[in-house]
Amino acid sequence: MTAIFKFTNMKPCCRILLPSKNTLFLPKSSNFLPNPNYCSAFQLHTSAPTSFGLKAILGRTNSTWGQSRIFSSSYHFNFSNRASTRFLVARAAPDLRNFSASVESRANDKNFDRIYVQGGINVKPLQEEKIGADERVEGGVNVRKSECSREVGKEESEMEKEAWKLLRNAVVTYCGSPVGTVAANDPNDKTPLNYDQVFIRDFVPSAFAFLLKGEGEIVRNFLLHTLQLQSWEKTVDCYSPGQGLMPASFKVRSVALDDNKFEEVLDPDFGESAIGRVAPVDSGLWWIILLRAYGKLTGDYGLQERVDVQTGIKLILNLCLSDGFDMFPTLLVTDGSCMIDRRMGIHGHPLEIQSLFYSALRCSREMLALDEGSKNLVRAINNRLSALSFHIREYYWVDLKKINEIYRYKTEEYSTEATNKFNIYPDQIPHWLMDWIPETGGYLIGNLQPAHMDFRFFTLGNLWSIVSSLGTPRQNEAVLNLVEAKWDDLIGQMPLKICYPAVESEEWRIITGSDPKNTPWSYHNGGSWPTLLWQFTLACMKMNRTDLAKKALDIAEKRLSLDGWPEYYDTRSGKFIGKQARLYQTWSIAGYLTTKILMEKPDAAALLFWEEDYDILENCICGLSSSTRKKCSRRLAKSQILI
Ligand code: GLC
């Protein structure tokens, strides 16, 4: 006998099929019953409404995603594997939120237990529950109204009101529940391309705006639905990318059923329809960062404690921590695997991915339930955090003094004690940098490879290094000093430059492959992106430089609304609306709102950044001690990295 929940008064319809057999794993608590509020009305066809085993049926005709990619809201659960644990909500999980690294030195950090989900898509269930901003108990979780939802006495300005209206209009629903925001929502744009999709990274500022406003429902739904998409069985030209990959974006599609009805399905894009087939490496990292922020800002820690959510975190980490041919603790990725999602010469170890990786590791360490099954993974996280922060602080950092050092480097040094470890030829220092680097301040370079330093300044990576404390306190301060000293270049007439400077002429031809969108001082090639304002604000607030954030906000406020909330601006100073920029770009709108609320709520902002963790610095798993003949370079450099 099968129980069928059919939501009939809504078009499109959303179906949930619940077989009444298989009561083996039935949760006792009535909290596990499907929430009748999920769609505004439903019919229940069942002879045994209070017992339900679940077996996943997906709205596709066969198991390979290449042939059919839709994810239907109709499903059965299969208890044989991952799904079987889904409803065992980990209420008893220990309070890990204040867990700090207790680092075991010399642990074999490759030796963590990997998790694999067998059966891929066939085990993907959908949690049928709906949450609202109000307090109520669902799925065994007490959802508290946001602790940060207190209305600040201040009246919203006209611009804020407009932004909220636009943001709400950008909300995408799935089966009647909000699940994300489209990338852009320009009513006059007849060719939205893929801007009508919910991008994982683009939703982050929307999520922060909603969370800071006390509206957690959309974020919770987003986190749970994207979790469903994570284990999608993916194939691109007969090749299956790693399990645990989060999509770059998804779309809610309507699929026609018989008898004039249609149902909604989630259709993820893992890069297979993106330009250049780019890998969405940053998606999973952002998902983890958002999950932690959701807990911090709503107080609903139950979500991150759920078994399926814990599994989701572990799957992402498995992908990031798996062995390859790497010589560095930084993540090795292809070009375009982050916010800059087309060829811009950032393949290898781009800073943006490293700083998001570092943040995601710190978030995971806070959120993972510490038990037998996770202890090796947590150890691996701690060791990676420590190696990663050393590597970035030591080798990515440049200021006037360091550039002068590189300028005088000897090359071809065959030794473990080489000063010029990556064999950087001093001629590589670009002419613009010699003039540009200020007396005070410094920054983390964009990328480091053997014999190659990418000296461009990449804003998101530098800002997120401040937010996550990937940089030392002094480095973090120095980055903001550099922004201040180079204000006209990095902020100009619209905050903030995505990177500085642009690549031009022959370099542009070689690096971008003659990309007509990424021409010098446009789009990803030195364009100015208003969405970066919220990250700048968070970094400034952390470093007590709110004055800088305020100054940048004032500049943005003069034009953003008048110009129709563009995606990006062009020219050296950001004077023009970008030549192919979308208008009513959601993350420009949401970035502005998040900036405003962060400034009004410093206590909430403080929940979103990290201070220095001295345990991370102390940890060195290297077996070389100071007493042996060979010296550990990290130990030698410790005094420096502890600054
Ligand atoms: C562009 C941006 C990317 C963003 C997408 C949707 O491709 O490079 O970062 O996610 O647009 O807005």
XYZ file of C-alpha atoms and ligand atoms in Angstrom:
655
model
C 0.000 0.000 0.000
C 1.372 3.363 -0.901
C 0.512 6.598 0.746
C 0.266 9.423 -1.735
C 0.414 13.012 -0.718
C -0.867 15.012 -3.590
C -0.944 18.753 -3.441
C -3.912 19.458 -5.571
C -4.779 23.073 -5.201
C -1.449 24.196 -6.428
C -0.213 24.319 -9.929
C 2.269 22.944 -10.521
C 1.612 19.946 -8.349
C 4.150 18.394 -6.035
C 3.816 14.758 -5.198
C 5.300 12.754 -2.417
C 4.903 9.008 -2.587
C 5.029 7.235 0.696
C 4.861 3.452 0.772
C 3.429 2.225 4.046
C 5.603 -0.894 4.096
C 8.996 -1.086 5.653
C 8.483 0.306 9.080
C 11.872 -0.834 10.257
C 13.286 2.648 10.537
C 10.133 4.435 11.348
C 10.727 7.343 13.618
C 8.571 7.258 16.690
C 8.065 10.938 17.051
C 5.225 12.637 15.277
C 7.744 15.299 14.400
C 8.703 13.085 11.530
C 5.338 13.233 9.895
C 5.164 15.176 6.674
C 4.280 18.697 7.400
C 0.845 19.475 6.058
C 1.904 23.059 5.557
C 4.418 22.039 2.973
C 2.073 22.989 0.180
C -0.921 25.047 1.053
C -3.271 22.074 0.817
C -2.896 18.394 0.124
C -4.846 15.219 -0.160
C -3.744 12.177 1.692
C -4.485 8.841 0.057
C -3.407 6.239 2.507
C -4.663 3.506 4.678
C -1.836 3.905 7.133
C -1.117 7.559 7.417
C 1.022 7.435 10.492
C 3.556 4.934 9.274
C 5.741 5.489 6.333
C 8.785 3.899 4.940
C 10.265 5.851 2.119
C 11.788 4.856 -1.137
C 13.195 7.279 -3.610
C 11.597 7.549 -6.996
C 12.997 10.305 -9.058
C 11.300 12.101 -11.815
C 13.465 10.668 -14.491
C 13.268 7.648 -16.618
C 16.681 6.144 -16.027
C 19.664 6.486 -13.831
C 22.123 8.419 -15.932
C 21.950 12.088 -15.649
C 23.207 12.587 -19.176
C 19.934 11.225 -20.432
C 17.542 12.927 -18.099
C 18.531 15.482 -15.543
C 15.405 16.400 -13.749
C 14.899 15.930 -10.049
C 11.310 15.464 -9.202
C 9.507 16.174 -6.024
C 8.056 12.662 -6.269
C 10.215 10.135 -4.536
C 10.533 7.023 -2.508
C 13.239 6.454 0.007
C 15.498 3.460 -0.140
C 16.586 2.353 3.272
C 19.538 0.380 2.099
C 22.064 3.163 2.351
C 22.420 6.842 2.929
C 18.735 7.517 2.997
C 18.285 5.074 5.795
C 19.903 7.424 8.214
C 18.232 10.521 6.964
C 15.431 10.600 9.457
C 17.531 9.804 12.435
C 17.934 13.401 13.338
C 21.011 13.794 15.435
C 19.453 15.600 18.300
C 21.931 14.099 20.668
C 24.933 15.459 18.815
C 27.366 17.067 21.214
C 27.632 20.789 21.357
C 30.517 21.390 19.025
C 30.036 24.990 18.271
C 32.843 26.122 20.429
C 35.033 23.234 19.477
C 38.537 24.433 18.960
C 41.304 22.469 17.357
C 42.830 19.946 19.613
C 45.483 19.034 17.179
C 47.310 15.772 17.175
C 50.720 16.238 15.753
C 52.208 13.808 13.295
C 48.876 12.205 12.641
C 48.534 10.612 9.296
C 46.172 13.149 7.861
C 45.488 11.085 4.752
C 44.047 8.365 6.876
C 40.506 9.559 7.331
C 37.570 7.356 6.573
C 36.019 8.266 3.302
C 32.334 8.216 2.834
C 30.765 6.991 -0.313
C 27.131 7.063 -1.126
C 26.217 3.989 -3.068
C 23.553 4.057 -5.648
C 23.957 7.765 -6.254
C 20.761 9.324 -7.307
C 18.548 6.408 -6.421
C 18.955 7.080 -2.771
C 18.237 10.751 -2.855
C 15.222 11.615 -0.782
C 13.733 14.970 -0.215
C 12.912 16.076 3.257
C 9.329 17.129 3.167
C 9.093 19.844 5.655
C 8.597 23.516 5.548
C 9.860 25.996 8.010
C 8.806 29.484 8.611
C 10.408 32.408 10.329
C 8.252 31.784 13.354
C 9.250 29.332 15.988
C 7.918 25.842 15.529
C 9.055 22.288 15.819
C 9.665 20.455 12.584
C 11.581 17.386 11.586
C 12.609 17.043 15.189
C 14.247 20.431 15.145
C 13.270 23.452 17.096
C 13.620 26.340 14.715
C 14.091 29.456 16.735
C 13.249 32.797 15.323
C 16.463 34.468 14.360
C 18.410 35.900 17.211
C 19.419 38.701 14.921
C 15.937 39.548 13.830
C 15.406 42.470 16.173
C 14.330 45.392 14.123
C 16.742 48.211 14.425
C 15.021 51.481 15.260
C 16.283 53.069 12.064
C 13.863 53.598 9.191
C 14.687 51.961 5.911
C 15.701 54.410 3.197
C 13.889 54.505 -0.141
C 16.848 52.747 -1.702
C 16.702 49.954 0.840
C 12.968 49.592 0.334
C 13.509 49.333 -3.397
C 16.279 46.782 -2.897
C 14.104 44.620 -0.644
C 11.296 44.712 -3.180
C 13.658 43.664 -5.955
C 15.223 40.950 -3.844
C 11.847 39.496 -2.951
C 10.849 39.565 -6.621
C 13.942 37.518 -7.407
C 12.882 34.702 -5.071
C 12.380 31.315 -6.714
C 9.882 28.861 -5.244
C 9.756 25.111 -5.493
C 6.485 23.430 -4.602
C 5.338 26.628 -3.003
C 8.399 27.131 -0.801
C 11.155 29.704 -1.365
C 14.406 27.980 -2.299
C 16.711 30.654 -3.710
C 17.000 33.775 -5.857
C 17.616 34.078 -9.590
C 20.936 35.609 -10.636
C 19.344 38.547 -12.430
C 15.791 39.712 -12.860
C 15.668 42.425 -15.482
C 12.098 42.644 -16.839
C 13.419 44.110 -20.097
C 15.923 41.352 -20.707
C 14.514 38.920 -23.241
C 17.602 36.698 -23.285
C 18.426 35.921 -19.656
C 20.719 33.028 -20.750
C 21.475 31.222 -17.499
C 20.868 34.281 -15.322
C 17.392 32.919 -14.564
C 19.040 30.164 -12.527
C 19.784 30.059 -8.804
C 23.581 30.173 -8.564
C 25.005 28.799 -5.348
C 27.589 31.577 -4.970
C 25.169 34.320 -6.024
C 22.644 33.227 -3.439
C 25.099 33.738 -0.562
C 24.580 37.518 -0.188
C 20.819 37.010 -0.616
C 20.970 34.412 2.142
C 22.873 36.770 4.428
C 20.374 39.560 3.797
C 17.462 37.253 4.641
C 19.196 35.783 7.677
C 20.137 39.181 9.041
C 16.540 40.244 8.554
C 15.390 37.245 10.575
C 14.056 35.223 7.651
C 15.670 31.816 7.832
C 13.193 29.718 5.882
C 14.534 30.384 2.391
C 18.087 29.663 3.500
C 17.161 26.431 5.199
C 15.227 25.290 2.133
C 18.128 26.263 -0.105
C 20.603 24.303 2.006
C 18.430 21.203 2.058
C 17.508 21.248 -1.606
C 21.042 21.793 -2.814
C 22.033 18.933 -0.518
C 19.653 16.761 -2.509
C 21.394 17.775 -5.692
C 24.841 16.990 -4.318
C 24.692 13.265 -4.837
C 23.217 13.509 -8.251
C 24.737 10.896 -10.427
C 26.614 13.005 -12.912
C 28.221 12.136 -16.191
C 29.783 14.468 -18.686
C 30.685 12.678 -21.902
C 30.727 9.354 -20.049
C 32.934 10.697 -17.272
C 31.604 10.993 -13.714
C 32.922 13.886 -11.662
C 33.521 13.220 -7.973
C 30.716 12.468 -5.604
C 30.001 15.358 -3.322
C 30.240 18.017 -5.992
C 27.693 20.787 -5.521
C 26.156 22.254 -8.666
C 27.068 25.719 -9.892
C 23.380 26.530 -10.185
C 19.936 25.031 -10.473
C 16.652 25.879 -12.055
C 13.098 24.976 -11.137
C 11.406 23.636 -14.242
C 7.816 22.696 -14.905
C 7.305 19.312 -16.451
C 3.988 18.457 -18.057
C 2.125 15.470 -16.662
C -0.939 13.789 -18.054
C -4.347 15.368 -17.627
C -3.205 18.960 -18.062
C -1.203 19.012 -14.874
C 2.428 19.721 -14.457
C 4.928 19.296 -11.724
C 8.031 21.131 -10.665
C 11.459 19.598 -10.853
C 14.887 20.794 -9.795
C 17.398 20.804 -12.617
C 20.997 21.269 -11.479
C 23.929 22.415 -13.602
C 27.263 20.932 -12.572
C 29.126 22.846 -15.205
C 27.984 20.684 -18.074
C 26.049 23.510 -19.649
C 28.278 26.310 -18.432
C 30.580 28.052 -20.865
C 33.806 26.067 -21.065
C 32.415 23.288 -18.813
C 33.855 24.941 -15.716
C 33.990 22.963 -12.484
C 31.983 24.624 -9.688
C 34.643 24.121 -7.024
C 33.527 27.057 -4.907
C 29.889 25.880 -4.628
C 30.501 23.227 -1.976
C 32.759 25.592 -0.031
C 30.109 28.311 -0.040
C 27.478 25.751 0.977
C 29.482 24.850 4.077
C 30.131 28.510 4.910
C 26.438 29.305 4.554
C 25.420 26.319 6.660
C 27.527 27.582 9.534
C 26.208 31.127 9.138
C 22.645 29.807 9.160
C 23.277 28.162 12.530
C 24.997 31.215 13.961
C 22.327 33.689 12.846
C 19.181 31.644 13.527
C 20.262 29.557 16.498
C 18.880 26.518 14.620
C 21.907 24.269 15.074
C 19.710 21.225 14.546
C 20.078 21.601 10.804
C 23.832 21.119 10.794
C 23.526 18.253 13.260
C 21.248 16.219 10.999
C 22.815 13.031 9.736
C 22.200 13.845 6.074
C 23.698 17.295 6.492
C 26.732 15.876 8.300
C 27.128 13.440 5.417
C 26.893 16.311 2.950
C 29.722 18.146 4.712
C 31.863 15.008 4.707
C 31.295 14.379 1.013
C 32.487 17.866 0.137
C 35.529 17.455 2.366
C 36.318 14.061 0.848
C 36.560 15.736 -2.520
C 38.762 18.534 -1.224
C 41.052 16.385 0.887
C 41.561 13.485 -1.490
C 45.076 12.679 -2.606
C 46.349 13.799 -5.975
C 49.696 14.795 -7.370
C 49.808 17.901 -5.201
C 52.985 19.198 -3.626
C 51.198 22.028 -1.853
C 48.394 22.150 0.734
C 46.503 24.546 -1.503
C 43.671 23.168 -3.653
C 44.637 22.519 -7.256
C 41.848 23.603 -9.600
C 41.207 24.499 -13.200
C 40.697 28.000 -14.557
C 37.267 29.480 -13.902
C 36.356 27.351 -10.912
C 35.128 30.214 -8.746
C 33.493 33.635 -9.081
C 35.686 34.226 -12.122
C 34.074 31.445 -14.089
C 35.819 31.790 -17.431
C 39.379 31.735 -18.580
C 41.391 34.407 -16.795
C 44.692 32.655 -16.122
C 43.747 31.553 -12.611
C 44.236 27.797 -12.981
C 46.439 26.152 -10.380
C 46.116 27.480 -6.861
C 44.063 30.675 -7.070
C 43.738 32.654 -3.867
C 39.945 32.855 -3.951
C 39.579 29.078 -3.792
C 42.221 28.826 -1.065
C 40.556 31.345 1.193
C 37.125 29.760 0.712
C 38.690 26.350 1.315
C 40.279 27.572 4.518
C 36.964 29.067 5.712
C 35.073 25.901 4.811
C 37.574 23.827 6.785
C 37.181 26.085 9.802
C 33.390 25.909 9.486
C 33.444 22.122 9.156
C 35.626 21.730 12.197
C 33.021 23.634 14.184
C 30.085 21.716 12.779
C 31.196 18.102 12.461
C 29.939 15.857 15.235
C 32.987 14.423 16.941
C 32.686 10.670 17.098
C 34.597 7.559 16.085
C 33.467 7.955 12.505
C 34.678 11.502 12.125
C 37.765 11.753 14.308
C 40.237 10.989 11.533
C 38.550 13.449 9.234
C 38.701 16.147 11.902
C 42.388 15.404 12.377
C 42.925 15.722 8.628
C 41.096 19.047 8.677
C 43.269 20.365 11.478
C 46.447 19.356 9.745
C 45.354 20.856 6.458
C 44.324 24.108 8.138
C 47.707 24.417 9.684
C 49.669 23.611 6.516
C 47.459 25.833 4.397
C 47.755 28.882 6.613
C 51.526 28.499 6.766
C 51.801 28.170 2.994
C 49.642 31.186 2.189
C 51.109 33.445 4.875
C 54.615 32.573 3.958
C 54.547 32.283 0.173
C 51.597 34.359 -1.083
C 52.352 37.472 0.913
C 53.964 40.471 -0.785
C 54.756 43.975 0.362
C 57.487 46.430 -0.585
C 60.108 44.535 1.397
C 59.160 41.142 -0.020
C 59.114 42.401 -3.588
C 62.554 43.819 -3.087
C 63.644 40.417 -1.784
C 62.222 38.679 -4.862
C 63.908 41.306 -7.043
C 67.248 40.133 -5.661
C 66.450 36.398 -5.690
C 69.084 33.912 -6.736
C 67.610 31.227 -8.960
C 68.215 27.539 -9.717
C 68.739 26.688 -6.046
C 68.744 22.901 -5.602
C 68.313 22.556 -1.866
C 65.660 21.975 0.728
C 66.873 25.170 2.323
C 66.509 27.300 -0.806
C 65.325 30.835 -0.252
C 63.715 30.969 -3.644
C 61.738 27.758 -3.167
C 59.595 28.049 -6.278
C 62.414 29.169 -8.551
C 60.915 32.543 -9.313
C 62.894 34.546 -11.873
C 63.045 38.160 -10.698
C 62.221 39.431 -14.176
C 58.741 38.147 -13.559
C 57.984 41.088 -11.294
C 55.729 43.167 -13.518
C 56.610 46.805 -14.159
C 53.264 48.027 -12.905
C 53.925 46.437 -9.518
C 57.281 48.136 -8.974
C 55.546 51.503 -9.210
C 52.266 50.484 -7.637
C 53.262 48.794 -4.386
C 52.794 51.343 -1.591
C 55.191 52.002 1.290
C 52.607 50.724 3.723
C 50.384 47.747 3.254
C 50.651 44.541 1.288
C 48.483 41.759 -0.116
C 48.270 38.087 -0.962
C 49.112 37.386 -4.585
C 46.599 35.719 -6.877
C 48.353 32.406 -7.495
C 51.577 30.530 -6.893
C 52.995 27.754 -9.059
C 56.497 26.499 -9.783
C 58.391 29.434 -11.356
C 55.259 31.504 -11.420
C 53.770 34.144 -9.184
C 50.600 35.822 -10.366
C 51.060 39.273 -8.848
C 47.563 40.535 -9.669
C 45.496 41.699 -6.704
C 42.326 39.569 -6.462
C 39.812 41.230 -4.201
C 37.582 38.379 -3.068
C 40.503 36.154 -2.066
C 42.145 38.935 -0.084
C 38.922 39.951 1.633
C 37.975 36.426 2.544
C 41.475 35.819 3.896
C 40.835 38.652 6.312
C 37.381 37.367 7.237
C 38.603 33.819 7.889
C 41.960 34.806 9.447
C 43.861 32.967 6.763
C 46.253 35.906 6.849
C 48.069 36.951 10.019
C 46.525 39.827 11.981
C 49.236 42.101 10.624
C 48.723 40.950 7.074
C 44.974 41.451 7.396
C 45.510 44.985 8.584
C 48.031 45.619 5.829
C 45.591 44.506 3.092
C 43.119 47.172 4.181
C 45.932 49.712 4.378
C 46.759 48.877 0.795
C 43.125 49.292 -0.277
C 43.150 52.680 1.402
C 46.418 53.679 -0.243
C 45.212 52.466 -3.651
C 41.654 53.697 -3.254
C 41.322 55.167 -6.737
C 42.459 51.919 -8.324
C 40.488 49.454 -6.231
C 37.372 51.422 -5.323
C 37.308 54.280 -7.837
C 33.818 55.281 -8.874
C 32.228 51.968 -7.953
C 33.416 49.442 -5.361
C 35.137 47.058 -5.913
C 37.565 45.933 -8.598
C 37.382 42.174 -9.026
C 41.122 42.172 -9.729
C 43.845 44.676 -10.434
C 45.241 45.423 -12.942
C 43.590 44.235 -16.151
C 45.570 42.118 -18.576
C 46.001 43.948 -21.860
C 47.229 43.531 -25.439
C 49.151 40.354 -26.171
C 48.797 39.208 -22.581
C 44.997 39.548 -22.873
C 45.066 37.523 -26.099
C 47.075 34.707 -24.533
C 45.569 34.655 -21.060
C 41.867 35.043 -21.897
C 42.042 33.404 -25.310
C 40.881 36.705 -26.876
C 37.685 36.678 -24.794
C 35.481 39.565 -26.014
C 33.714 39.781 -22.637
C 36.904 39.927 -20.608
C 38.470 42.819 -22.497
C 40.787 45.068 -20.442
C 38.966 46.772 -17.561
C 35.733 44.929 -18.218
C 33.870 42.071 -16.492
C 36.354 39.677 -14.833
C 39.330 41.463 -16.323
C 39.528 44.454 -14.012
C 35.795 45.224 -13.905
C 34.175 46.625 -10.746
C 31.625 44.394 -8.975
C 29.219 45.982 -6.502
C 28.445 42.615 -4.919
C 31.924 42.611 -3.344
C 30.870 45.456 -1.082
C 29.396 43.198 1.597
C 32.572 41.145 1.845
C 34.629 44.328 2.051
C 32.327 45.565 4.811
C 32.683 42.347 6.781
C 36.475 42.478 6.466
C 36.543 46.157 7.504
C 34.297 45.532 10.484
C 36.514 42.715 11.643
C 39.595 44.923 11.446
C 37.877 47.973 13.018
C 38.079 49.887 9.758
C 34.366 50.563 9.340
C 35.334 54.024 8.114
C 36.566 52.466 4.872
C 33.416 50.416 4.388
C 31.269 53.479 5.012
C 33.215 55.475 2.449
C 32.814 52.745 -0.170
C 29.121 52.367 0.613
C 28.567 56.105 0.106
C 30.076 55.817 -3.365
C 27.933 52.800 -4.270
C 24.765 54.440 -2.974
C 25.174 57.365 -5.333
C 24.765 55.190 -8.428
C 23.620 51.650 -7.853
C 19.886 52.236 -7.822
C 19.979 54.974 -10.490
C 21.922 52.669 -12.790
C 19.514 49.739 -12.286
C 21.725 47.615 -9.999
C 24.246 46.457 -12.615
C 26.227 43.275 -12.376
C 29.532 45.071 -12.987
C 31.099 48.336 -14.151
C 33.828 48.939 -16.737
C 36.894 51.170 -17.174
C 39.846 51.745 -14.895
C 37.828 53.717 -12.397
C 34.510 51.877 -12.809
C 32.893 54.842 -14.525
C 30.613 53.026 -16.976
C 27.978 50.344 -16.545
C 29.609 47.178 -17.907
C 29.183 46.663 -21.616
C 27.409 43.343 -21.228
C 26.418 43.722 -17.585
C 22.992 42.475 -16.564
C 20.766 44.957 -14.818
C 18.848 44.115 -11.648
C 21.574 41.657 -10.776
C 20.457 39.996 -7.572
C 23.802 39.784 -5.830
C 24.433 43.498 -6.441
C 21.101 44.190 -4.719
C 21.599 41.646 -1.941
C 25.219 42.706 -1.409
C 24.032 46.245 -0.791
C 21.347 45.145 1.677
C 23.733 42.846 3.508
C 26.240 45.690 3.770
C 23.620 47.980 5.289
C 22.411 45.451 7.850
C 25.904 44.319 8.796
C 26.782 47.892 9.638
C 23.665 48.258 11.728
C 24.260 44.988 13.536
C 27.925 44.646 14.473
C 27.065 41.830 16.874
C 25.642 39.793 14.031
C 28.631 40.642 11.832
C 30.945 39.331 14.545
C 29.300 35.921 14.234
C 30.412 35.721 10.625
C 34.162 36.173 10.879
C 36.936 34.282 12.632
C 39.757 35.367 14.895
C 43.254 33.904 14.853
C 43.361 30.308 16.099
C 46.711 29.696 17.751
C 46.212 25.932 17.814
C 46.262 25.927 14.024
C 49.599 27.724 14.046
C 51.145 25.474 16.642
C 50.409 22.308 14.756
C 53.141 20.937 12.560
C 52.894 17.296 11.533
C 56.301 17.366 9.941
C 58.602 14.738 11.446
C 61.673 16.949 11.135
C 62.564 18.393 14.483
C 65.095 21.036 15.335
C 67.460 18.375 16.698
C 67.734 16.438 13.435
C 70.154 17.380 10.684
C 67.395 18.461 8.353
C 65.364 21.351 9.618
C 61.650 21.812 9.191
C 61.174 25.076 7.360
C 57.852 25.678 9.041
C 59.392 25.392 12.481
C 62.115 27.776 11.435
C 59.637 30.275 10.125
C 57.321 30.001 13.086
C 58.284 33.269 14.639
C 57.340 34.915 11.412
C 53.990 33.262 10.944
C 52.968 33.951 14.496
C 53.030 37.693 13.927
C 28.984 35.367 -14.043
C 29.935 35.463 -12.867
C 29.647 34.386 -11.848
C 28.197 34.454 -11.432
C 27.290 34.350 -12.652
C 25.834 34.557 -12.309
O 29.208 34.194 -14.766
O 31.240 35.339 -13.283
O 30.488 34.566 -10.746
O 27.925 33.432 -10.545
O 27.637 35.344 -13.589
O 25.642 35.819 -11.778
